[in-house]
C-alpha atoms as a printed R data frame, in Angstrom:
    type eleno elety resid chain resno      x      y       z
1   ATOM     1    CA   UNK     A     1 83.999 41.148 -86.715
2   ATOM     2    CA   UNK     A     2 87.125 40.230 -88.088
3   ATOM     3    CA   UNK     A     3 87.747 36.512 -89.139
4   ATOM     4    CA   UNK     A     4 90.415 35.384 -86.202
5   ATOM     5    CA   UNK     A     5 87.244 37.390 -83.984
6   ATOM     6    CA   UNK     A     6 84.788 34.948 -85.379
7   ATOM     7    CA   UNK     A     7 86.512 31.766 -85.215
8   ATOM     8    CA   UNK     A     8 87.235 32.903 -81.289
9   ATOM     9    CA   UNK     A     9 83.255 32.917 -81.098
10  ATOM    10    CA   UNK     A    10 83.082 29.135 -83.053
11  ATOM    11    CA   UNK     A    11 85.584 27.826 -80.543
12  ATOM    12    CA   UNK     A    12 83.714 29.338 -77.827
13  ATOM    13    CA   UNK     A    13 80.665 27.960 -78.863
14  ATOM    14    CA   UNK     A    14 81.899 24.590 -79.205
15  ATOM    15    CA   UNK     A    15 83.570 24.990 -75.658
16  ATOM    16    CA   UNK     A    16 79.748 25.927 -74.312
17  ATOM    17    CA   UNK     A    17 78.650 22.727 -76.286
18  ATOM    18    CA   UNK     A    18 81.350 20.511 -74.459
19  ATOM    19    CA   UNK     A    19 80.356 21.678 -70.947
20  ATOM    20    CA   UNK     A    20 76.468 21.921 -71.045
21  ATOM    21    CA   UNK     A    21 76.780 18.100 -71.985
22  ATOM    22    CA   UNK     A    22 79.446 17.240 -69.598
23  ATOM    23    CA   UNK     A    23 77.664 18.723 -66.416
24  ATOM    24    CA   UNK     A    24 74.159 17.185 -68.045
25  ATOM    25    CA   UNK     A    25 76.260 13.123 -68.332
26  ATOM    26    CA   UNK     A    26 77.097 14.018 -64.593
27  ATOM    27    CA   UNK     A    27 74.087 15.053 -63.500
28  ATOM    28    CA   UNK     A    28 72.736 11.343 -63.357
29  ATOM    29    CA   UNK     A    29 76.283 10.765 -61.192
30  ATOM    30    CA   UNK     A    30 75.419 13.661 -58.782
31  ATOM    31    CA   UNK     A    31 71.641 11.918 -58.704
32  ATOM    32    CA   UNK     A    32 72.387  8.407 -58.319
33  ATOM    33    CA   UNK     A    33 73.414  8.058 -54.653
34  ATOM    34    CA   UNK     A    34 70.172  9.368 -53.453
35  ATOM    35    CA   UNK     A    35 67.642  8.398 -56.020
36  ATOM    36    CA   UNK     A    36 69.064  5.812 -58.112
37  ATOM    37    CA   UNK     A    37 69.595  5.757 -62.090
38  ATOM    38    CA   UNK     A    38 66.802  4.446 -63.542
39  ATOM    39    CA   UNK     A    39 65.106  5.822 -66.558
40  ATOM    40    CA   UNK     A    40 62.501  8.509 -64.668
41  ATOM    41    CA   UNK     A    41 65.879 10.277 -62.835
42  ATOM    42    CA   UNK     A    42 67.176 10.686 -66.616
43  ATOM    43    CA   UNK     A    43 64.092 11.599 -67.535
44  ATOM    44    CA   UNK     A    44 63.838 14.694 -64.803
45  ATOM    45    CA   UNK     A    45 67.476 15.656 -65.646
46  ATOM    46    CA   UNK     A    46 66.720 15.951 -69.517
47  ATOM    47    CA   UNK     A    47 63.580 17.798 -68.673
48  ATOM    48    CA   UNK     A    48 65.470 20.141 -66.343
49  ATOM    49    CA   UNK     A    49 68.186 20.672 -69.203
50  ATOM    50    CA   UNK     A    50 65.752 20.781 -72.122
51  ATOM    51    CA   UNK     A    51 63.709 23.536 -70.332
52  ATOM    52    CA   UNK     A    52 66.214 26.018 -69.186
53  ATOM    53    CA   UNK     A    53 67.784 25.768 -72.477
54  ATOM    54    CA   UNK     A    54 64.736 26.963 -73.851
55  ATOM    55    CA   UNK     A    55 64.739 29.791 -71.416
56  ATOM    56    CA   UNK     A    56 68.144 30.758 -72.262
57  ATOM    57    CA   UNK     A    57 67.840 30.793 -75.712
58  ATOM    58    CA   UNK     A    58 64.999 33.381 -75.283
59  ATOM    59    CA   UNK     A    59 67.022 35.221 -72.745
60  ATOM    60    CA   UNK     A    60 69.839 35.341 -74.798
61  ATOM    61    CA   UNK     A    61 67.997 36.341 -78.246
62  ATOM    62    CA   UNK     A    62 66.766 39.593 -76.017
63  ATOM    63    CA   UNK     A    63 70.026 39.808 -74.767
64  ATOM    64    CA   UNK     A    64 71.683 40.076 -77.957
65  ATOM    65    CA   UNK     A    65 69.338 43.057 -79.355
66  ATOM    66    CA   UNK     A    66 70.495 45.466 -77.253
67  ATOM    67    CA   UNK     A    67 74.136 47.081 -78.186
68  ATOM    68    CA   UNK     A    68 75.925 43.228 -78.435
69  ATOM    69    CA   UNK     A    69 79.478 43.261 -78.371
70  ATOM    70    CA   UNK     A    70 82.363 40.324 -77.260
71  ATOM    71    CA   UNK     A    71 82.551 42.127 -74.292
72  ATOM    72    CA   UNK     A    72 78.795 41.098 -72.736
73  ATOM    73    CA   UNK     A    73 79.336 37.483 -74.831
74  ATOM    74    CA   UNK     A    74 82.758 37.106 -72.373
75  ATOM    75    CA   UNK     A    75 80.670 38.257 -69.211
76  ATOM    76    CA   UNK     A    76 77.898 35.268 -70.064
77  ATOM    77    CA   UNK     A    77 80.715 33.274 -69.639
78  ATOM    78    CA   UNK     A    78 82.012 34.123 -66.692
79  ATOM    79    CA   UNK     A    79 78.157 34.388 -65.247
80  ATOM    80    CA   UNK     A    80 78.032 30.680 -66.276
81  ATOM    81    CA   UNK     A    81 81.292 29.896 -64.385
82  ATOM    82    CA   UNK     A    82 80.085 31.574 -61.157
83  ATOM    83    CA   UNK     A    83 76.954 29.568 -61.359
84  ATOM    84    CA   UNK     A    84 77.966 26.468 -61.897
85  ATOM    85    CA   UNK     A    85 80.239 26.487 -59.085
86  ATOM    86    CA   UNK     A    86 77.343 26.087 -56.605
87  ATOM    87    CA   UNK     A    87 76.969 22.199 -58.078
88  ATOM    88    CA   UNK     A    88 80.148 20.971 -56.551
89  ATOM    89    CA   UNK     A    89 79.664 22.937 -52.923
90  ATOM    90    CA   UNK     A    90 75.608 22.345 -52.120
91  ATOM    91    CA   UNK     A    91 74.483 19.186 -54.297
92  ATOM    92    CA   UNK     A    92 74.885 16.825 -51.078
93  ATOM    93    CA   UNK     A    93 73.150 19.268 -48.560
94  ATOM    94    CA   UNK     A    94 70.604 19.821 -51.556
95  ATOM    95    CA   UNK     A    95 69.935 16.572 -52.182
96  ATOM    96    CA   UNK     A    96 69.845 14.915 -48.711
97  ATOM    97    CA   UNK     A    97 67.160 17.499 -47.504
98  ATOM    98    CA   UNK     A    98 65.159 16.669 -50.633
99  ATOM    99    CA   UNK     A    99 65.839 13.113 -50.097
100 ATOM   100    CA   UNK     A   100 64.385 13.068 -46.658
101 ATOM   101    CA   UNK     A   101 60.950 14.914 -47.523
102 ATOM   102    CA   UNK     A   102 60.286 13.707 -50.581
103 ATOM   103    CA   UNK     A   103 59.424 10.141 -50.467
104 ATOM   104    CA   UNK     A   104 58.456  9.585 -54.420
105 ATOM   105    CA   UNK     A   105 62.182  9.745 -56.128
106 ATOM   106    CA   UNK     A   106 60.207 10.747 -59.491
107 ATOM   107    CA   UNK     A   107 59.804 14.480 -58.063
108 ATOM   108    CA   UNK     A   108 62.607 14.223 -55.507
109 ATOM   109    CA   UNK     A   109 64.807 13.925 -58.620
110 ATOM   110    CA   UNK     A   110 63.261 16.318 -60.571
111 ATOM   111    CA   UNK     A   111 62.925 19.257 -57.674
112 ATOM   112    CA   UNK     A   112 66.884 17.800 -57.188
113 ATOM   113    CA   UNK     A   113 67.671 18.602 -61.113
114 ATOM   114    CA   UNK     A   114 65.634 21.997 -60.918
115 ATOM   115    CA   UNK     A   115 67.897 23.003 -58.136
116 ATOM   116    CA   UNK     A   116 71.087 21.961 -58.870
117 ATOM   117    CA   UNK     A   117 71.011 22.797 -62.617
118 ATOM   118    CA   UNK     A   118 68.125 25.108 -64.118
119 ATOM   119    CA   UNK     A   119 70.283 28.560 -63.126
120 ATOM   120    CA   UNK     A   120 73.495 27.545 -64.640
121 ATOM   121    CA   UNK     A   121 71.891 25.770 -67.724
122 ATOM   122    CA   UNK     A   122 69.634 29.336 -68.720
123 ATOM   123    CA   UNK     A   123 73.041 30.701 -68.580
124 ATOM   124    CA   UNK     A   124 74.683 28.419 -70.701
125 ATOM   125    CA   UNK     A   125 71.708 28.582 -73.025
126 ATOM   126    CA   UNK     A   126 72.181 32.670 -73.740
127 ATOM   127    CA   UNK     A   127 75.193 31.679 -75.705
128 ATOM   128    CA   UNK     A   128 73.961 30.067 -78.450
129 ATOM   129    CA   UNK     A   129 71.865 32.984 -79.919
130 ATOM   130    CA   UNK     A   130 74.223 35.722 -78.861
131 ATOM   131    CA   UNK     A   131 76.721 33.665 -80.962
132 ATOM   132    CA   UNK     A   132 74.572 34.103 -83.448
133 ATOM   133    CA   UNK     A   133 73.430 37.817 -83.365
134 ATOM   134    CA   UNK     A   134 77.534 38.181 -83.075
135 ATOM   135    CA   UNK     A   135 78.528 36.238 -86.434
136 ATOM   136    CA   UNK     A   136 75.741 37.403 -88.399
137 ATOM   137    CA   UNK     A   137 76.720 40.613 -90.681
138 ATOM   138    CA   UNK     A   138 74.809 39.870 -94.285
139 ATOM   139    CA   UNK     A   139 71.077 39.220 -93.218
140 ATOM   140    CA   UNK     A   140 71.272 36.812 -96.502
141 ATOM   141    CA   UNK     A   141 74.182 34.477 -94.800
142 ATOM   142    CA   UNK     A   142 72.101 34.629 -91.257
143 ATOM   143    CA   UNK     A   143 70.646 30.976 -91.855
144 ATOM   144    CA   UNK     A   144 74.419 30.033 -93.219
145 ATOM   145    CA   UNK     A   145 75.588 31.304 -90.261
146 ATOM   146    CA   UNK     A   146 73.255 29.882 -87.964
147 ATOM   147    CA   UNK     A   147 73.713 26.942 -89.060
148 ATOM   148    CA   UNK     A   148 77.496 26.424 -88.831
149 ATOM   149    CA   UNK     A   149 77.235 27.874 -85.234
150 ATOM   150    CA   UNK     A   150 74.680 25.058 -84.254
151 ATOM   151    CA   UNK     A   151 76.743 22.636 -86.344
152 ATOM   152    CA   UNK     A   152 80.093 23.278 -83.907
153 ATOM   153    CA   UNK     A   153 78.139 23.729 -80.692
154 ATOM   154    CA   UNK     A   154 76.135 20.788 -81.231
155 ATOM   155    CA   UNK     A   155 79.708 18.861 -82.255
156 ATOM   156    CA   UNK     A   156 80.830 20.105 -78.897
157 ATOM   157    CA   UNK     A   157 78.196 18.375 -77.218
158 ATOM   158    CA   UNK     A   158 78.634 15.179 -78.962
159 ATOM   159    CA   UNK     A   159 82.438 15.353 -77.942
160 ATOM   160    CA   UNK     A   160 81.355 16.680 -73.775
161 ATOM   161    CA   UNK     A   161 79.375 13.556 -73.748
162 ATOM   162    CA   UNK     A   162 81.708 10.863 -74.934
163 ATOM   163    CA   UNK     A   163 84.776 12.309 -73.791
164 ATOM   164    CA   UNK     A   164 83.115 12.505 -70.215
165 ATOM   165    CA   UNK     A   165 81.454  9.237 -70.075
166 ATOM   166    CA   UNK     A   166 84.559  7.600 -71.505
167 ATOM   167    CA   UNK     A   167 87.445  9.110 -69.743
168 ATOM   168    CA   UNK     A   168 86.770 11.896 -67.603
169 ATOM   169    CA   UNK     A   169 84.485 10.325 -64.894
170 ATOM   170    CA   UNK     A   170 87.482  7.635 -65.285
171 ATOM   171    CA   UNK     A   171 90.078  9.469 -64.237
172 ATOM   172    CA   UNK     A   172 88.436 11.816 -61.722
173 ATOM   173    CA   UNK     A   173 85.538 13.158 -59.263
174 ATOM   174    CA   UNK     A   174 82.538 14.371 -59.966
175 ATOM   175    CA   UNK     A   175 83.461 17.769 -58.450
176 ATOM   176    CA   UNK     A   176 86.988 18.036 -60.068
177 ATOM   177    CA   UNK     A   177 85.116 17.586 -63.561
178 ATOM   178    CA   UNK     A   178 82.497 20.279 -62.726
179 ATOM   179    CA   UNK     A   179 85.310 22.396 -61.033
180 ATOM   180    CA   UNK     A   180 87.457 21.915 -64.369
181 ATOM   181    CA   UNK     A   181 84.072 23.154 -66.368
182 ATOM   182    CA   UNK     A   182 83.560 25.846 -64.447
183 ATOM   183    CA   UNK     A   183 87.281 26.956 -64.664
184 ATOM   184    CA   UNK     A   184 87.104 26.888 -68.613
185 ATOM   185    CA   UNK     A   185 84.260 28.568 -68.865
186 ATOM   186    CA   UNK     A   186 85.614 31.610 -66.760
187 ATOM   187    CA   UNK     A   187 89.088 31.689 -68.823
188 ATOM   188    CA   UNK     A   188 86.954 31.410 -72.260
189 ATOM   189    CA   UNK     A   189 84.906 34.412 -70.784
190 ATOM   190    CA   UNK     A   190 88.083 36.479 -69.971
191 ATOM   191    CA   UNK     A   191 90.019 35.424 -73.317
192 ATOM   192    CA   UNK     A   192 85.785 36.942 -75.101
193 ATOM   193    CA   UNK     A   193 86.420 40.288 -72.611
194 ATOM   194    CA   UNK     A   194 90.400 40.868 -73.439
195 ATOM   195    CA   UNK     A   195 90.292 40.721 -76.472
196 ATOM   196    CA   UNK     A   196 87.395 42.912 -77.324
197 ATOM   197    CA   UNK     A   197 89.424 45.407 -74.890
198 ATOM   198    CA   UNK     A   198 92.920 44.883 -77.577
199 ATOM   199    CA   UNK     A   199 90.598 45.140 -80.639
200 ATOM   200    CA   UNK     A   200 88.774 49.062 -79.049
201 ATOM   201    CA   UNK     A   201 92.646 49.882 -78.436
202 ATOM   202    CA   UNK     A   202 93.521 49.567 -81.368
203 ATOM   203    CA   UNK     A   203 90.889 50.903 -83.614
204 ATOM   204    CA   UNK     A   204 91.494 54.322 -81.012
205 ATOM   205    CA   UNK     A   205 95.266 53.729 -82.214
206 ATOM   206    CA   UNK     A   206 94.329 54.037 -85.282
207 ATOM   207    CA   UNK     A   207 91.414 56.793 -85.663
């Protein structure tokens, strides 16, 4: 990988970072109309997040053993966009049935969460260690490595969160923010595929 290549992979990263903790902040948005905000509907969106995370990072460590290359990094991406879509066109008929047959909002909320979010989250999560398995050339700089990439996606979190709490959910819907996620995370995927596709076309140009 050449060094603009890897600092493409950094910025994606941090991109994955923003939106896995946007969508999570307006989870408890999508929630709250049908089974309030108090501290057990947090607590089933966390768990929800927390455990497909942990899925996708095992997904995505598999993933990445077998022949990884920018292009299958670019189509996690845009697997993650088509997935998250979903959010912003069933959450009200998903919630309202769950609503009316589950009267304890602890495991309303949590079934809710599971629905709306576990896919699209184990998605998001195969990023992070195909990032990884991408940057890493000198087995003796892997935990280096590693821990820069955690370091920026982690940093893109902490920015999702605040700038979406602060301004976004400010200035716009719900489903405009998750549209606007889903939207980045397709182009990111594209930029991943394109230019893996310029880089092959030129080293044929040049062999």
């Amino acid at each position: 990988m050449t060094l603009k290549t890897n600092a493409l992979i950094y910025f994606l990263a941090f991109c994955s970072g923003f939106c896995i903790m946007g969508i999570e902040l307006l989870g408890g948005r999508i929630l709250a109309p049908y089974f309030g905000s108090s501290v057990h509907i947090w607590g089933s969106i966390i768990t929800v997040f927390m455990l497909s995370l942990s899925f996708g990072y095992l997904l995505g460590g598999k993933l990445s053993t077998k022949n990884a290359s920018l292009t299958k990094y670019g189509l996690i991406f845009l697997v993650a966009s088509i997935m998250v879509v979903p959010i912003t066109l069933f959450a009200e008929p998903i919630m309202a049935f769950i609503f009316t047959h589950i009267e304890d909002s602890r495991y309303g909320s949590l079934l809710a969460s599971t629905a709306l979010f576990f896919i699209p989250t184990i998605i998001l999560g195969m990023i992070s260690p195909y990032s990884v398995r991408l940057l890493v050339t000198d087995s003796e700089r892997s935990g280096q490595v590693a821990g820069i990439l955690y370091f920026v996606s982690t940093l893109g979190s902490a920015l999702g969160t605040i700038i979406t709490s602060f301004y976004f959910v400010l200035a716009f819907d719900v489903n405009t923010i998750i549209s606007a996620f889903a939207t980045t995370l397709g182009v990111l995927g594209v930029v991943a595929i394109a230019v893996n596709s310029v880089a092959n076309n030129k080293e044929l140009a040049h062999a």
